[in-house]
Short mmCIF file of C-alpha atoms (C1' of nucleotides) in Angstrom, two decimals:
data_model
loop_
_atom_site.label_atom_id
_atom_site.label_comp_id
_atom_site.label_asym_id
_atom_site.label_seq_id
_atom_site.Cartn_x
_atom_site.Cartn_y
_atom_site.Cartn_z
CA MET A 1 -29.36 11.80 -7.00
CA ARG A 2 -30.53 8.27 -6.50
CA TYR A 3 -30.61 5.77 -3.60
CA TRP A 4 -29.43 2.22 -3.39
CA LEU A 5 -28.91 -0.73 -1.20
CA MET A 6 -25.70 -2.79 -1.46
CA LYS A 7 -25.09 -6.11 0.15
CA SER A 8 -21.87 -7.26 1.49
CA GLU A 9 -20.80 -10.29 3.57
CA PRO A 10 -19.23 -8.72 6.66
CA ASP A 11 -16.73 -11.56 6.70
CA GLU A 12 -15.36 -10.16 3.51
CA VAL A 13 -16.10 -6.38 3.77
CA SER A 14 -18.05 -5.01 6.80
CA ILE A 15 -19.22 -1.49 7.45
CA ASP A 16 -16.41 -1.22 9.94
CA ASP A 17 -13.87 -2.06 7.17
CA VAL A 18 -15.41 0.77 4.98
CA ALA A 19 -15.23 3.12 7.98
CA ALA A 20 -11.61 2.20 8.65
CA ALA A 21 -10.73 3.43 5.15
CA ARG A 22 -11.35 6.96 6.67
CA ASN A 23 -10.97 9.51 3.83
CA LYS A 24 -10.15 6.96 1.35
CA THR A 25 -12.59 4.97 -0.74
CA VAL A 26 -13.28 1.27 -0.96
CA ALA A 27 -13.82 -0.57 -4.20
CA TRP A 28 -17.06 -2.54 -4.39
CA PHE A 29 -16.36 -5.58 -6.54
CA GLY A 30 -17.28 -9.14 -7.23
CA VAL A 31 -20.73 -8.66 -8.61
CA ARG A 32 -21.41 -11.34 -11.26
CA ASN A 33 -25.03 -10.78 -12.11
CA TYR A 34 -26.05 -8.72 -15.08
CA GLN A 35 -29.05 -7.03 -13.50
CA ALA A 36 -26.97 -5.92 -10.59
CA ARG A 37 -24.14 -4.82 -12.84
CA ASN A 38 -26.59 -2.66 -14.90
CA PHE A 39 -27.74 -1.00 -11.70
CA MET A 40 -24.10 -0.26 -10.89
CA ARG A 41 -23.84 1.44 -14.29
CA GLU A 42 -26.74 3.77 -13.44
CA MET A 43 -24.92 4.92 -10.22
CA ARG A 44 -23.49 8.40 -10.18
CA PRO A 45 -21.12 10.22 -7.86
CA GLY A 46 -23.12 11.57 -4.87
CA ASP A 47 -25.71 8.73 -4.85
CA GLN A 48 -26.13 7.22 -1.46
CA ALA A 49 -26.61 3.64 -0.43
CA PHE A 50 -27.53 1.56 2.58
CA PHE A 51 -24.76 -0.84 3.45
CA TYR A 52 -26.38 -4.12 4.16
CA HIS A 53 -24.76 -7.16 5.88
CA SER A 54 -25.77 -10.49 4.33
CA SER A 55 -25.04 -14.14 5.01
CA CYS A 56 -24.06 -13.56 8.57
CA ALA A 57 -25.36 -13.78 12.14
CA ASN A 58 -26.88 -10.31 12.13
CA ILE A 59 -28.48 -9.60 8.76
CA GLY A 60 -29.63 -6.11 8.00
CA ILE A 61 -28.73 -2.45 7.27
CA ALA A 62 -25.50 -1.52 9.05
CA GLY A 63 -24.64 1.87 7.66
CA VAL A 64 -24.79 4.50 4.95
CA VAL A 65 -22.21 4.99 2.18
CA GLU A 66 -21.76 7.37 -0.77
CA ILE A 67 -20.95 6.43 -4.34
CA VAL A 68 -17.82 8.43 -5.28
CA GLY A 69 -17.46 7.67 -9.00
CA ASP A 70 -18.89 5.99 -12.07
CA ALA A 71 -18.60 2.24 -12.52
CA TYR A 72 -15.42 0.95 -14.12
CA PRO A 73 -14.12 -2.57 -15.01
CA ASP A 74 -13.71 -4.85 -12.05
CA ALA A 75 -10.05 -5.96 -12.17
CA THR A 76 -10.80 -9.32 -10.50
CA GLN A 77 -12.50 -10.60 -13.63
CA PHE A 78 -9.13 -10.71 -15.36
CA ASP A 79 -7.24 -12.33 -12.47
CA ALA A 80 -7.02 -16.14 -12.92
CA ALA A 81 -6.09 -16.46 -9.24
CA SER A 82 -9.28 -14.64 -8.04
CA PRO A 83 -12.45 -16.52 -7.12
CA TYR A 84 -14.14 -13.79 -9.28
CA PHE A 85 -12.14 -14.67 -12.40
CA ASP A 86 -14.22 -14.83 -15.59
CA ALA A 87 -12.45 -16.60 -18.46
CA LYS A 88 -14.82 -14.95 -20.96
CA ALA A 89 -13.91 -11.38 -19.92
CA THR A 90 -10.99 -9.59 -21.41
CA PRO A 91 -9.66 -5.98 -20.83
CA ALA A 92 -10.86 -5.16 -24.37
CA THR A 93 -14.33 -6.63 -23.69
CA PRO A 94 -14.92 -6.43 -19.85
CA ARG A 95 -18.14 -7.89 -18.49
CA TRP A 96 -18.15 -6.82 -14.85
CA ASP A 97 -17.87 -3.52 -13.03
CA SER A 98 -16.71 -2.11 -9.68
CA VAL A 99 -17.81 1.06 -8.05
CA ASP A 100 -15.95 3.14 -5.43
CA ILE A 101 -17.77 3.95 -2.19
CA ARG A 102 -16.95 6.00 0.95
CA HIS A 103 -18.23 5.64 4.52
CA LEU A 104 -20.81 8.19 5.57
CA ARG A 105 -21.90 6.65 8.81
CA THR A 106 -22.37 3.56 10.77
CA THR A 107 -25.89 3.01 12.10
CA ARG A 108 -27.51 0.68 14.54
CA LEU A 109 -28.19 -2.64 12.74
CA VAL A 110 -31.64 -2.71 11.38
CA PRO A 111 -32.56 -6.40 10.97
CA LEU A 112 -34.18 -7.67 7.83
CA ALA A 113 -37.12 -8.88 9.86
CA GLU A 114 -37.71 -5.35 11.12
CA LEU A 115 -37.66 -4.00 7.57
CA ARG A 116 -40.28 -6.63 6.66
CA SER A 117 -42.49 -5.61 9.50
CA HIS A 118 -43.22 -2.15 8.16
CA PRO A 119 -46.04 -1.87 5.57
CA GLU A 120 -44.37 1.40 4.28
CA LEU A 121 -41.49 -0.79 3.03
CA GLU A 122 -43.38 -3.69 1.50
CA GLY A 123 -42.54 -2.48 -1.99
CA MET A 124 -38.77 -2.55 -1.41
CA ARG A 125 -36.93 -4.41 -4.08
CA LEU A 126 -34.81 -6.05 -1.32
CA LEU A 127 -37.95 -7.61 0.19
CA ALA A 128 -39.43 -9.01 -2.97
CA LYS A 129 -39.93 -12.78 -2.97
CA GLY A 130 -36.79 -14.53 -4.11
CA SER A 131 -34.83 -11.30 -4.50
CA ARG A 132 -31.15 -12.11 -4.57
CA LEU A 133 -29.66 -9.02 -6.20
CA SER A 134 -26.65 -7.62 -4.45
CA VAL A 135 -27.51 -4.13 -5.48
CA THR A 136 -31.03 -2.78 -5.61
CA PRO A 137 -32.56 0.63 -6.05
CA VAL A 138 -34.33 2.20 -3.02
CA GLU A 139 -37.19 4.63 -3.62
CA PRO A 140 -36.92 8.12 -2.09
CA ALA A 141 -39.92 7.46 0.11
CA GLU A 142 -38.40 4.17 1.38
CA TRP A 143 -35.13 5.95 2.02
CA ARG A 144 -36.80 8.65 3.96
CA PHE A 145 -38.75 6.22 6.09
CA ILE A 146 -35.71 4.26 6.99
CA GLU A 147 -33.60 7.29 7.68
CA GLN A 148 -36.18 9.17 9.65
CA ARG A 149 -38.04 6.31 11.41
CA LEU A 150 -35.53 3.49 11.79
CA LEU A 151 -32.18 5.06 11.97
CA GLN A 152 -32.68 7.98 14.30
CA GLU A 153 -32.34 5.90 17.36
CA SER A 154 -28.74 4.83 16.63
"C1'" DG B 1 -27.11 -27.86 6.33
"C1'" DC B 2 -31.50 -27.22 4.05
"C1'" DC B 3 -33.93 -25.52 0.42
"C1'" DA B 4 -36.72 -21.99 -2.36
"C1'" DA B 5 -35.98 -18.99 -5.99
"C1'" DC B 6 -33.38 -17.43 -9.42
"C1'" DG B 7 -29.82 -17.21 -13.42
"C1'" DT B 8 -27.07 -19.57 -16.75
"C1'" DT B 9 -25.83 -23.23 -19.84
"C1'" DG B 10 -26.31 -26.15 -23.57
"C1'" DG B 11 -28.75 -29.88 -26.14
"C1'" DC B 12 -32.18 -30.10 -29.40
"C1'" DG C 1 -35.81 -20.24 -29.09
"C1'" DC C 2 -37.31 -23.63 -25.74
"C1'" DC C 3 -36.51 -25.79 -21.50
"C1'" DA C 4 -34.30 -29.26 -18.36
"C1'" DA C 5 -30.41 -29.52 -15.65
"C1'" DC C 6 -27.34 -27.49 -13.00
"C1'" DG C 7 -25.05 -23.92 -10.07
"C1'" DT C 8 -25.65 -20.04 -6.89
"C1'" DT C 9 -27.57 -17.02 -3.50
"C1'" DG C 10 -28.95 -16.18 0.92
"C1'" DG C 11 -32.33 -16.54 4.74
"C1'" DC C 12 -33.47 -19.77 8.14
#
DNA sequence: GCCAACGTTGGC
DNA sequence: GCCAACGTTGGC
């Protein structure tokens, strides 16, 4: 099983929105970057991800979610009324994928600046200069450090 | 709102 | 296939 970090703008989908889905799952969609899409295609059911709030007042890790299924074509790419519409994508030749997630827990918010302050995390893909990917892999050692050292105090 | 960094497009 | 121009992301 692998670990990931998924960004979301809480104005659109927050960790509370994922939690409110209760036993149900939430579709993660709208990714329009090939590198991020390829990471989504590597995801498998049972993988876990930090749910990260971006482009908002309180930026950082806000919770933990589980991947519940393999990637599948993102329906919004075919919807001309959607901001995520892609004229070059067709159902026969889809370009973009969604993945379903489920809420595991809401944590205290671990700010981006706090992540940056720990030398143990300096290799994190999220923290790389200029990194903008909405989905990035998290190394097991990084995952454990965050889980055990930063999230225990929630 | 600014701007650095990155990805994509398209002319050649 | 190069690369300049443009658009987007996302932290500050």
